[in-house]
Amino acid sequence: MFEWLSGFSPVTQALFATLFTWSVTALGAAMVFFFKTVEKKYLDGMLGFAAGVMTAASFWSLLAPAIDLSEEMGLIIWVPPLVGFLAGGVFLRLIDLVLPHLHMGEDIEQAEGLHTQWKKSILLVLAITLHNIPEGLAVGVAFGAVAAGIPSASMAGAVALAMGIGLQNFPEGTAISVPLRREGLSRGKAFFYGQLSGIVEPMAGVLGAALVLWMRPILPYALAFAAGAMIFVVVEEAIPESQNSGNTHIATLGAMLGFAIMMSLDVALG
């Protein structure tokens, strides 16, 4: 598979990888055709799993290469990771303030972002979409780093990152489509909105790969930026949402499992 992917441009590689992650989101959303409800403890465990995957990916696939690359480029080793990481968090916070969205389990009056008359289903989808922007960006930057010839970046590592993001996208798809079904939407509409939350990943992935190719000097910043954006999502949304129904232990075990799987994938394949 690695050889086959190597025959394409990094932008195309990123597109293929993020189309895969989006398809796993759609597969998870398709669970709505088989289940009308999923116990909250399972959804909380899924969210915890996603948080664990994203946390591990932020370090092994993004921050660690950013630190290595800063040293190789003769930069102050801690500056690009620090600046990029904080910039990623600030960027997501700005989107959080502007983009109308609603977290799972909340009433529509608690919607965040600019005031709008959009339906609750749209606001719920936009909340999950916030998760997927940094995920797609991270995959694109990883493939761009390989094409840029960065010694610490490898095709196997980029594929491992895409696989890890894909793994946690399955429960994310389920976590949005099944609650939407409970809100009264038809199975078809619940599935449509569930998979729609992941469609931003291919767009962010292509953008990330292209930016790295055009502006190689920004790569350590770009890697850390994606890491900061993902950690923002984990702390701001994934962990609180997984803990707010009292299923603390299940969510925590899910996070541990997700972290362990992503760490193993990255170390074994990277």
Short mmCIF file of N, CA and C in Angstrom, two decimals, residues 84-192:
data_model
loop_
_atom_site.label_atom_id
_atom_site.label_comp_id
_atom_site.label_asym_id
_atom_site.label_seq_id
_atom_site.Cartn_x
_atom_site.Cartn_y
_atom_site.Cartn_z
N GLY A 84 3.37 27.22 17.21
CA GLY A 84 2.38 26.51 16.42
C GLY A 84 1.28 25.91 17.28
N PHE A 85 1.67 25.32 18.40
CA PHE A 85 0.70 24.68 19.28
C PHE A 85 -0.31 25.69 19.82
N LEU A 86 0.18 26.82 20.32
CA LEU A 86 -0.73 27.84 20.85
C LEU A 86 -1.58 28.46 19.75
N ALA A 87 -0.99 28.66 18.57
CA ALA A 87 -1.75 29.22 17.45
C ALA A 87 -2.89 28.31 17.05
N GLY A 88 -2.66 26.99 17.09
CA GLY A 88 -3.73 26.04 16.76
C GLY A 88 -4.89 26.14 17.73
N GLY A 89 -4.58 26.29 19.02
CA GLY A 89 -5.63 26.44 20.01
C GLY A 89 -6.39 27.75 19.84
N VAL A 90 -5.66 28.83 19.58
CA VAL A 90 -6.31 30.13 19.39
C VAL A 90 -7.22 30.11 18.16
N PHE A 91 -6.73 29.47 17.07
CA PHE A 91 -7.52 29.37 15.84
C PHE A 91 -8.85 28.65 16.09
N LEU A 92 -8.79 27.53 16.79
CA LEU A 92 -10.02 26.78 17.08
C LEU A 92 -10.93 27.57 18.00
N ARG A 93 -10.35 28.32 18.93
CA ARG A 93 -11.17 29.13 19.83
C ARG A 93 -11.91 30.21 19.05
N LEU A 94 -11.26 30.81 18.07
CA LEU A 94 -11.91 31.83 17.25
C LEU A 94 -13.05 31.23 16.45
N ILE A 95 -12.82 30.04 15.87
CA ILE A 95 -13.90 29.36 15.15
C ILE A 95 -15.04 29.03 16.10
N ASP A 96 -14.69 28.61 17.31
CA ASP A 96 -15.67 28.27 18.33
C ASP A 96 -16.56 29.46 18.66
N LEU A 97 -15.97 30.65 18.66
CA LEU A 97 -16.72 31.87 18.97
C LEU A 97 -17.64 32.30 17.84
N VAL A 98 -17.24 31.98 16.61
CA VAL A 98 -17.96 32.47 15.44
C VAL A 98 -18.96 31.46 14.90
N LEU A 99 -18.54 30.19 14.77
CA LEU A 99 -19.37 29.18 14.13
C LEU A 99 -20.52 28.76 15.05
N PRO A 100 -21.76 28.90 14.63
CA PRO A 100 -22.89 28.44 15.46
C PRO A 100 -22.84 26.92 15.61
N HIS A 101 -22.94 26.42 16.83
CA HIS A 101 -22.90 24.99 17.05
C HIS A 101 -23.51 24.67 18.42
N LEU A 102 -23.86 23.40 18.58
CA LEU A 102 -24.52 22.95 19.81
C LEU A 102 -23.96 21.59 20.19
N HIS A 103 -23.55 21.45 21.44
CA HIS A 103 -22.99 20.18 21.90
C HIS A 103 -24.11 19.20 22.23
N MET A 104 -23.78 17.91 22.12
CA MET A 104 -24.74 16.85 22.40
C MET A 104 -25.29 16.97 23.81
N GLY A 105 -26.60 16.72 23.93
CA GLY A 105 -27.24 16.72 25.23
C GLY A 105 -27.65 18.09 25.73
N GLU A 106 -27.37 19.15 24.96
CA GLU A 106 -27.72 20.50 25.40
C GLU A 106 -28.98 20.99 24.68
N ASP A 107 -29.67 21.90 25.34
CA ASP A 107 -30.84 22.52 24.71
C ASP A 107 -30.38 23.56 23.70
N ILE A 108 -31.22 23.85 22.73
CA ILE A 108 -30.84 24.75 21.66
C ILE A 108 -30.52 26.15 22.18
N GLU A 109 -31.08 26.51 23.35
CA GLU A 109 -30.78 27.81 23.94
C GLU A 109 -29.31 27.93 24.36
N GLN A 110 -28.64 26.80 24.47
CA GLN A 110 -27.23 26.79 24.89
C GLN A 110 -26.27 26.78 23.71
N ALA A 111 -26.79 26.99 22.52
CA ALA A 111 -25.94 27.01 21.32
C ALA A 111 -24.88 28.10 21.44
N GLU A 112 -23.68 27.80 20.94
CA GLU A 112 -22.56 28.73 20.99
C GLU A 112 -22.32 29.34 19.62
N GLY A 113 -21.45 30.35 19.59
CA GLY A 113 -21.16 31.02 18.33
C GLY A 113 -22.15 32.12 18.04
N LEU A 114 -22.11 32.63 16.81
CA LEU A 114 -23.02 33.70 16.42
C LEU A 114 -24.47 33.22 16.47
N HIS A 115 -25.36 34.11 16.86
CA HIS A 115 -26.78 33.76 16.96
C HIS A 115 -27.34 33.45 15.58
N THR A 116 -28.14 32.38 15.51
CA THR A 116 -28.74 31.98 14.25
C THR A 116 -30.06 31.29 14.51
N GLN A 117 -30.87 31.16 13.47
CA GLN A 117 -32.15 30.47 13.57
C GLN A 117 -32.06 29.05 13.01
N TRP A 118 -30.85 28.56 12.81
CA TRP A 118 -30.67 27.22 12.24
C TRP A 118 -31.28 26.17 13.16
N LYS A 119 -31.65 25.04 12.55
CA LYS A 119 -32.25 23.94 13.30
C LYS A 119 -31.22 23.29 14.22
N LYS A 120 -31.74 22.61 15.23
CA LYS A 120 -30.88 21.94 16.21
C LYS A 120 -30.00 20.89 15.54
N SER A 121 -30.54 20.18 14.55
CA SER A 121 -29.75 19.14 13.88
C SER A 121 -28.53 19.72 13.19
N ILE A 122 -28.69 20.89 12.56
CA ILE A 122 -27.56 21.53 11.88
C ILE A 122 -26.51 21.96 12.90
N LEU A 123 -26.96 22.52 14.02
CA LEU A 123 -26.03 22.97 15.05
C LEU A 123 -25.25 21.81 15.66
N LEU A 124 -25.91 20.65 15.81
CA LEU A 124 -25.22 19.48 16.34
C LEU A 124 -24.15 18.99 15.38
N VAL A 125 -24.47 18.99 14.08
CA VAL A 125 -23.50 18.56 13.07
C VAL A 125 -22.30 19.50 13.06
N LEU A 126 -22.53 20.78 13.19
CA LEU A 126 -21.43 21.75 13.17
C LEU A 126 -20.50 21.57 14.36
N ALA A 127 -21.05 21.12 15.49
CA ALA A 127 -20.20 20.87 16.66
C ALA A 127 -19.21 19.75 16.38
N ILE A 128 -19.68 18.67 15.74
CA ILE A 128 -18.78 17.57 15.39
C ILE A 128 -17.83 17.99 14.28
N THR A 129 -18.29 18.84 13.37
CA THR A 129 -17.44 19.33 12.30
C THR A 129 -16.21 20.04 12.85
N LEU A 130 -16.37 20.74 13.98
CA LEU A 130 -15.24 21.39 14.63
C LEU A 130 -14.15 20.38 14.97
N HIS A 131 -14.55 19.15 15.35
CA HIS A 131 -13.58 18.10 15.65
C HIS A 131 -12.76 17.76 14.41
N ASN A 132 -13.43 17.77 13.28
CA ASN A 132 -12.84 17.18 12.08
C ASN A 132 -11.91 18.12 11.32
N ILE A 133 -12.01 19.42 11.56
CA ILE A 133 -11.10 20.35 10.88
C ILE A 133 -9.65 20.07 11.24
N PRO A 134 -9.28 20.02 12.54
CA PRO A 134 -7.87 19.74 12.86
C PRO A 134 -7.45 18.33 12.48
N GLU A 135 -8.39 17.38 12.50
CA GLU A 135 -8.03 16.00 12.13
C GLU A 135 -7.64 15.92 10.66
N GLY A 136 -8.44 16.52 9.79
CA GLY A 136 -8.11 16.52 8.37
C GLY A 136 -6.83 17.29 8.10
N LEU A 137 -6.66 18.41 8.77
CA LEU A 137 -5.45 19.22 8.62
C LEU A 137 -4.22 18.43 9.03
N ALA A 138 -4.32 17.69 10.12
CA ALA A 138 -3.19 16.90 10.62
C ALA A 138 -2.76 15.85 9.60
N VAL A 139 -3.72 15.16 9.00
CA VAL A 139 -3.40 14.14 8.01
C VAL A 139 -2.73 14.77 6.79
N GLY A 140 -3.26 15.90 6.32
CA GLY A 140 -2.68 16.57 5.17
C GLY A 140 -1.26 17.04 5.43
N VAL A 141 -1.03 17.61 6.58
CA VAL A 141 0.31 18.08 6.94
C VAL A 141 1.28 16.91 7.02
N ALA A 142 0.83 15.77 7.54
CA ALA A 142 1.68 14.60 7.66
C ALA A 142 2.16 14.11 6.29
N PHE A 143 1.26 14.07 5.31
CA PHE A 143 1.66 13.63 3.97
C PHE A 143 2.53 14.69 3.29
N GLY A 144 2.22 15.95 3.55
CA GLY A 144 3.06 17.01 3.00
C GLY A 144 4.47 16.95 3.54
N ALA A 145 4.61 16.57 4.81
CA ALA A 145 5.93 16.46 5.43
C ALA A 145 6.76 15.36 4.78
N VAL A 146 6.10 14.26 4.41
CA VAL A 146 6.79 13.16 3.74
C VAL A 146 7.33 13.64 2.39
N ALA A 147 6.48 14.33 1.63
CA ALA A 147 6.88 14.82 0.31
C ALA A 147 7.98 15.86 0.40
N ALA A 148 8.01 16.59 1.50
CA ALA A 148 9.02 17.63 1.67
C ALA A 148 10.39 17.04 2.03
N GLY A 149 10.43 15.73 2.22
CA GLY A 149 11.70 15.07 2.50
C GLY A 149 12.18 15.21 3.92
N ILE A 150 11.27 15.39 4.86
CA ILE A 150 11.65 15.53 6.26
C ILE A 150 12.06 14.16 6.81
N PRO A 151 13.29 14.02 7.31
CA PRO A 151 13.78 12.72 7.77
C PRO A 151 12.88 12.06 8.83
N SER A 152 12.30 12.88 9.70
CA SER A 152 11.48 12.33 10.78
C SER A 152 10.08 11.95 10.34
N ALA A 153 9.73 12.25 9.08
CA ALA A 153 8.40 11.92 8.55
C ALA A 153 8.49 10.72 7.63
N SER A 154 7.51 9.84 7.67
CA SER A 154 7.51 8.66 6.83
C SER A 154 6.11 8.41 6.30
N MET A 155 6.04 7.71 5.16
CA MET A 155 4.74 7.36 4.60
C MET A 155 3.97 6.48 5.57
N ALA A 156 4.68 5.55 6.22
CA ALA A 156 4.03 4.66 7.19
C ALA A 156 3.44 5.45 8.35
N GLY A 157 4.18 6.47 8.80
CA GLY A 157 3.68 7.29 9.90
C GLY A 157 2.44 8.08 9.50
N ALA A 158 2.43 8.63 8.27
CA ALA A 158 1.27 9.37 7.80
C ALA A 158 0.06 8.45 7.66
N VAL A 159 0.30 7.23 7.16
CA VAL A 159 -0.80 6.26 7.04
C VAL A 159 -1.31 5.86 8.42
N ALA A 160 -0.38 5.69 9.38
CA ALA A 160 -0.79 5.35 10.74
C ALA A 160 -1.68 6.43 11.33
N LEU A 161 -1.33 7.69 11.07
CA LEU A 161 -2.15 8.79 11.56
C LEU A 161 -3.55 8.74 10.95
N ALA A 162 -3.62 8.50 9.62
CA ALA A 162 -4.92 8.41 8.96
C ALA A 162 -5.74 7.24 9.51
N MET A 163 -5.07 6.13 9.78
CA MET A 163 -5.76 4.97 10.35
C MET A 163 -6.30 5.29 11.74
N GLY A 164 -5.49 5.97 12.54
CA GLY A 164 -5.92 6.32 13.89
C GLY A 164 -7.10 7.28 13.89
N ILE A 165 -7.03 8.29 13.03
CA ILE A 165 -8.14 9.24 12.91
C ILE A 165 -9.38 8.52 12.41
N GLY A 166 -9.19 7.60 11.46
CA GLY A 166 -10.32 6.83 10.95
C GLY A 166 -10.97 6.00 12.04
N LEU A 167 -10.16 5.36 12.88
CA LEU A 167 -10.69 4.54 13.97
C LEU A 167 -11.62 5.35 14.89
N GLN A 168 -11.18 6.56 15.22
CA GLN A 168 -12.01 7.34 16.15
C GLN A 168 -13.15 8.04 15.45
N ASN A 169 -13.14 8.07 14.11
CA ASN A 169 -14.25 8.65 13.38
C ASN A 169 -15.49 7.75 13.38
N PHE A 170 -15.26 6.45 13.50
CA PHE A 170 -16.41 5.53 13.53
C PHE A 170 -17.35 5.85 14.69
N PRO A 171 -16.84 5.89 15.92
CA PRO A 171 -17.74 6.25 17.02
C PRO A 171 -18.28 7.66 16.92
N GLU A 172 -17.51 8.58 16.31
CA GLU A 172 -18.03 9.95 16.15
C GLU A 172 -19.26 9.96 15.25
N GLY A 173 -19.19 9.17 14.16
CA GLY A 173 -20.35 9.10 13.26
C GLY A 173 -21.58 8.55 13.97
N THR A 174 -21.36 7.50 14.77
CA THR A 174 -22.46 6.92 15.54
C THR A 174 -22.98 7.90 16.58
N ALA A 175 -22.05 8.61 17.21
CA ALA A 175 -22.40 9.52 18.30
C ALA A 175 -23.25 10.69 17.84
N ILE A 176 -23.27 10.95 16.53
CA ILE A 176 -24.12 12.05 16.06
C ILE A 176 -25.39 11.54 15.38
N SER A 177 -25.30 10.45 14.61
CA SER A 177 -26.48 9.99 13.87
C SER A 177 -27.54 9.39 14.79
N VAL A 178 -27.13 8.59 15.78
CA VAL A 178 -28.11 7.95 16.66
C VAL A 178 -28.86 8.97 17.52
N PRO A 179 -28.17 9.93 18.16
CA PRO A 179 -28.91 10.97 18.89
C PRO A 179 -29.85 11.78 18.00
N LEU A 180 -29.44 12.03 16.74
CA LEU A 180 -30.32 12.76 15.83
C LEU A 180 -31.58 11.95 15.53
N ARG A 181 -31.44 10.64 15.46
CA ARG A 181 -32.61 9.76 15.28
C ARG A 181 -33.54 9.90 16.48
N ARG A 182 -32.95 9.96 17.67
CA ARG A 182 -33.77 10.14 18.88
C ARG A 182 -34.46 11.49 18.88
N GLU A 183 -33.85 12.48 18.20
CA GLU A 183 -34.46 13.81 18.13
C GLU A 183 -35.67 13.83 17.20
N GLY A 184 -35.91 12.73 16.48
CA GLY A 184 -37.08 12.65 15.62
C GLY A 184 -36.80 12.64 14.13
N LEU A 185 -35.52 12.73 13.74
CA LEU A 185 -35.19 12.69 12.33
C LEU A 185 -35.34 11.27 11.79
N SER A 186 -35.62 11.15 10.51
CA SER A 186 -35.68 9.83 9.89
C SER A 186 -34.29 9.21 9.88
N ARG A 187 -34.22 7.89 9.67
CA ARG A 187 -32.92 7.22 9.64
C ARG A 187 -32.05 7.79 8.52
N GLY A 188 -32.68 8.04 7.36
CA GLY A 188 -31.93 8.58 6.23
C GLY A 188 -31.33 9.94 6.52
N LYS A 189 -32.12 10.83 7.12
CA LYS A 189 -31.62 12.16 7.44
C LYS A 189 -30.56 12.10 8.54
N ALA A 190 -30.77 11.24 9.53
CA ALA A 190 -29.78 11.12 10.60
C ALA A 190 -28.45 10.63 10.05
N PHE A 191 -28.51 9.67 9.12
CA PHE A 191 -27.28 9.18 8.49
C PHE A 191 -26.63 10.29 7.67
N PHE A 192 -27.45 11.01 6.90
CA PHE A 192 -26.90 12.08 6.05
C PHE A 192 -26.16 13.11 6.88
#
